[in-house]
Amino acid sequence: MDRPFTFINSAMSADGKISTWQRKQVRISGAIDFDRVDQLRATSDAVMVGIGTVLADDPSLTVKSAQRKGERKAKGLDENPIRIVIDSQARTPLEADIFKKGEGQRIVVVSSSAHSNKVEALRKKAKVIISGDIRIDLPDAMQQLHRLGIRHLMVEGGATLNWAMLSSGLVDEIYTFVGNIIIGGQMAPTLVDGEGFTDTSTLPLELISAEKIEKGLFLKWKVLNFLK
Ligand code: NAP
């Protein structure tokens, strides 16, 4: 199956949480890690999030460094990578920062059961791709994104989308910054939520690198996909 090279990038606490139980963003990393994330965005064709992250954090997902934006422009690219939302029911708010901030293309992936009025409204803000009946058919969506020329895809969460992508065998690498805080909370999202694997079907990884950055640890993992 033709799909983009795909990596997940996330910041998590020492106990593996990516936000609080109230789904409020917490500052987990510092300036050096923010810059690392900016570099990854600037060198990706597209950056993707789930609708849960858009509703919780309202991220703009833009490249922040003027130099990197300039380098993209010099290559004939938009300042920002294509920003993609996985959103079965077309719930992305029309006033979301992802639409308001920064130049560049936006794609919202919706299912065929999304309300047509909402889909038409989104079409004024973004290219809309239809995939799946109730929820997004992620393998199909990845093929559609590949057909649009997306070869290098950065997934920026959240926990539910990370699970869906990993359990569908659609992720090549995982990059995590592990910060020096504990967030705790049974209901707080972790790096990967969803239904979870069983004791006989866990997903193996291979450590590519581990580097101390500021007061935390940056880990790069290769996913040894059993589904390929
Ligand atoms: P999410 O993973 O961003 O989005 C999940 C939603 O995607 C689902 O509820 C579903 O909503 C939609 N979806 C569509 N098709 C799907 C499919 N095939 N499989 C799974 N989901 C599909 O939301 P989340 O799990 O609530 O995570 C949000 C939390 O993560 C927030 O608290 C945010 O702060 C945190 N976060 C942290 C970081 C970090 O690096 N620390 C990064 C990002 C997010 P529909 O059914 O309505 O489509």
Coordinates of C-alpha atoms in Angstrom, one line a residue, residues 4-225:
P4 CA 3.5 8.6 3.4
F5 CA 6.4 8.0 5.7
T6 CA 4.7 8.7 9.0
F7 CA 6.0 9.6 12.4
I8 CA 4.3 10.6 15.7
N9 CA 5.8 13.4 17.7
S10 CA 4.7 14.1 21.2
A11 CA 5.7 15.5 24.5
M12 CA 4.8 13.5 27.6
S13 CA 5.3 13.7 31.3
A14 CA 7.6 11.2 33.1
D15 CA 4.5 9.1 33.8
G16 CA 3.5 9.1 30.1
K17 CA 0.6 11.6 30.2
I18 CA 0.2 14.1 27.3
S19 CA -2.2 16.5 29.1
T20 CA -4.2 16.7 32.4
W21 CA -7.3 14.8 33.2
Q22 CA -9.2 18.0 32.3
R23 CA -7.5 17.7 28.9
K24 CA -5.7 21.0 29.6
Q25 CA -2.4 21.5 27.9
V26 CA 0.7 21.5 30.3
R27 CA 4.1 22.9 29.4
I28 CA 6.1 19.6 29.3
S29 CA 9.2 20.7 27.4
G30 CA 11.3 23.8 27.0
A31 CA 12.6 26.1 24.3
I32 CA 15.1 23.6 22.8
D33 CA 12.4 21.0 22.3
F34 CA 10.0 23.5 20.9
D35 CA 12.6 24.4 18.3
R36 CA 13.1 20.7 17.5
V37 CA 9.4 20.4 16.9
D38 CA 9.5 23.5 14.7
Q39 CA 12.2 22.0 12.6
L40 CA 10.2 18.8 12.2
R41 CA 7.2 20.7 11.0
A42 CA 9.2 22.8 8.6
T43 CA 10.6 19.7 7.0
S44 CA 7.4 17.8 6.7
D45 CA 4.9 17.8 3.8
A46 CA 2.0 17.7 6.2
V47 CA 1.1 17.8 9.9
M48 CA -1.9 15.9 11.1
V49 CA -4.0 16.0 14.3
G50 CA -7.3 14.4 15.5
I51 CA -10.4 16.5 16.1
G52 CA -10.0 15.9 19.9
T53 CA -6.8 17.9 19.8
V54 CA -8.3 20.7 17.8
L55 CA -11.2 21.0 20.3
A56 CA -9.0 20.7 23.4
D57 CA -6.0 22.9 22.3
D58 CA -6.9 24.8 19.2
P59 CA -3.3 24.5 17.9
S60 CA -2.3 26.5 14.8
L61 CA 0.4 24.0 13.9
T62 CA 2.4 26.7 12.1
V63 CA 6.2 26.9 11.6
K64 CA 7.4 29.6 14.0
S65 CA 10.9 30.3 12.9
A66 CA 11.2 33.1 10.3
Q67 CA 14.3 31.5 8.9
R68 CA 12.6 28.2 8.3
K69 CA 9.6 29.8 6.8
G70 CA 11.9 31.7 4.5
E71 CA 13.7 28.4 3.5
R72 CA 10.4 26.8 2.6
K73 CA 9.4 29.8 0.5
A74 CA 12.8 29.7 -1.3
K75 CA 12.0 26.1 -2.3
G76 CA 8.7 27.3 -3.7
L77 CA 6.6 25.9 -0.8
D78 CA 4.1 27.5 1.5
E79 CA 5.5 28.8 4.8
N80 CA 3.6 26.0 6.6
P81 CA 3.2 22.3 5.8
I82 CA -0.3 21.2 4.9
R83 CA -2.4 21.0 8.1
I84 CA -4.7 18.0 8.3
V85 CA -7.5 17.3 10.7
I86 CA -9.0 13.8 11.2
D87 CA -12.6 14.6 11.9
S88 CA -15.4 12.1 11.1
Q89 CA -18.3 14.3 11.8
A90 CA -17.0 17.6 10.5
R91 CA -16.8 19.2 13.9
T92 CA -13.8 21.4 13.2
P93 CA -14.8 24.9 14.3
L94 CA -14.7 27.3 11.3
E95 CA -12.9 29.8 13.6
A96 CA -10.2 27.3 14.6
D97 CA -6.6 28.7 14.6
I98 CA -5.6 26.0 12.2
F99 CA -7.7 27.9 9.6
K100 CA -7.0 31.5 10.9
K101 CA -3.2 31.4 11.4
G102 CA -0.5 31.2 8.8
E103 CA -0.5 30.6 5.1
G104 CA -0.7 27.1 3.5
Q105 CA -3.2 24.4 2.6
R106 CA -5.6 22.7 5.0
I107 CA -7.2 19.4 4.6
V108 CA -10.1 18.1 6.8
V109 CA -10.8 14.3 6.4
V110 CA -14.4 13.6 7.1
S111 CA -16.5 10.4 6.9
S112 CA -19.5 9.9 4.5
S113 CA -21.8 10.2 7.5
A114 CA -20.8 13.8 8.3
H115 CA -23.6 16.3 8.0
S116 CA -23.5 17.9 4.5
N117 CA -24.1 21.4 5.7
K118 CA -21.1 21.2 8.0
V119 CA -19.0 19.6 5.2
E120 CA -20.0 22.4 2.8
A121 CA -19.0 25.1 5.4
L122 CA -15.6 23.4 5.9
R123 CA -15.0 23.4 2.1
K124 CA -14.8 27.2 2.3
K125 CA -11.8 26.8 4.7
A126 CA -10.1 23.6 3.5
K127 CA -9.9 20.8 1.0
V128 CA -12.3 18.1 2.3
I129 CA -11.5 14.5 1.8
I130 CA -14.1 11.8 2.4
S131 CA -13.0 8.5 3.9
G132 CA -14.9 5.8 5.8
D133 CA -18.6 5.6 6.7
I134 CA -18.8 6.3 10.5
R135 CA -15.1 6.9 11.4
I136 CA -12.3 7.8 9.2
D137 CA -10.8 4.7 7.3
L138 CA -7.2 5.6 8.2
P139 CA -5.5 3.2 5.7
D140 CA -7.7 4.6 2.9
A141 CA -7.1 8.2 4.1
M142 CA -3.3 7.6 4.1
Q143 CA -3.5 6.4 0.5
Q144 CA -5.5 9.4 -0.5
L145 CA -2.9 11.7 1.1
H146 CA -0.2 9.9 -0.7
R147 CA -2.0 10.4 -4.0
L148 CA -2.0 14.1 -3.2
G149 CA 1.8 14.0 -3.1
I150 CA 2.2 13.9 0.7
R151 CA 5.3 11.7 1.4
H152 CA 6.5 12.8 4.8
L153 CA 3.7 13.1 7.4
M154 CA 4.0 14.3 11.0
V155 CA 1.3 13.2 13.4
E156 CA 0.9 15.5 16.4
G157 CA -1.7 13.5 18.4
G158 CA -3.7 13.1 20.3
A159 CA -3.9 9.9 22.2
T160 CA -6.8 8.4 20.3
L161 CA -5.5 9.2 16.9
N162 CA -2.0 7.9 17.9
W163 CA -3.6 4.5 18.9
A164 CA -5.6 4.3 15.7
M165 CA -2.6 5.0 13.5
L166 CA -0.3 2.6 15.4
S167 CA -2.8 -0.2 15.6
S168 CA -3.5 0.1 11.9
G169 CA 0.2 -0.3 11.1
L170 CA 0.5 3.2 9.6
V171 CA 3.4 4.6 11.7
D172 CA 7.1 4.3 11.0
E173 CA 8.7 6.1 13.8
I174 CA 7.7 7.7 17.2
Y175 CA 9.6 10.7 18.7
T176 CA 8.8 11.6 22.3
F177 CA 10.2 14.2 24.6
V178 CA 9.8 12.9 28.2
G179 CA 9.6 15.8 30.5
N180 CA 10.5 16.1 34.2
I181 CA 7.0 16.3 35.6
I182 CA 4.4 13.9 36.8
I183 CA 0.8 14.7 35.7
G184 CA -1.0 11.6 37.0
G185 CA -4.7 10.9 36.7
Q186 CA -6.5 7.8 35.4
M187 CA -8.4 9.9 32.9
A188 CA -5.5 11.9 31.7
P189 CA -4.6 11.0 28.1
T190 CA -1.4 9.1 27.6
L191 CA 0.8 8.9 24.5
V192 CA -1.4 6.1 23.2
D193 CA -4.9 5.4 24.4
G194 CA -7.7 3.6 22.4
E195 CA -8.6 0.1 23.3
G196 CA -5.0 -1.1 23.7
F197 CA -3.3 -4.3 22.7
T198 CA -3.5 -7.6 24.5
D199 CA -0.7 -9.3 26.3
T200 CA 0.1 -11.4 23.2
S201 CA -0.2 -8.6 20.7
T202 CA 1.9 -5.6 21.9
L203 CA 3.6 -3.5 19.3
P204 CA 7.5 -3.9 19.3
L205 CA 9.8 -0.9 18.9
E206 CA 13.5 -0.5 18.3
L207 CA 15.3 2.4 20.0
I208 CA 17.0 4.6 17.5
S209 CA 18.4 7.2 19.9
A210 CA 18.1 8.7 23.4
E211 CA 19.3 12.2 24.1
K212 CA 19.1 14.4 27.2
I213 CA 17.6 17.7 26.2
E214 CA 17.2 20.4 28.9
K215 CA 15.7 18.6 31.9
G216 CA 14.2 15.7 30.0
L217 CA 14.9 12.9 27.5
F218 CA 14.3 12.8 23.8
L219 CA 13.6 9.3 22.5
K220 CA 13.4 8.2 18.9
W221 CA 11.8 4.8 18.2
K222 CA 11.3 2.8 15.1
V223 CA 8.1 0.9 14.9
L224 CA 8.6 -2.8 14.0
N225 CA 5.2 -3.1 12.4

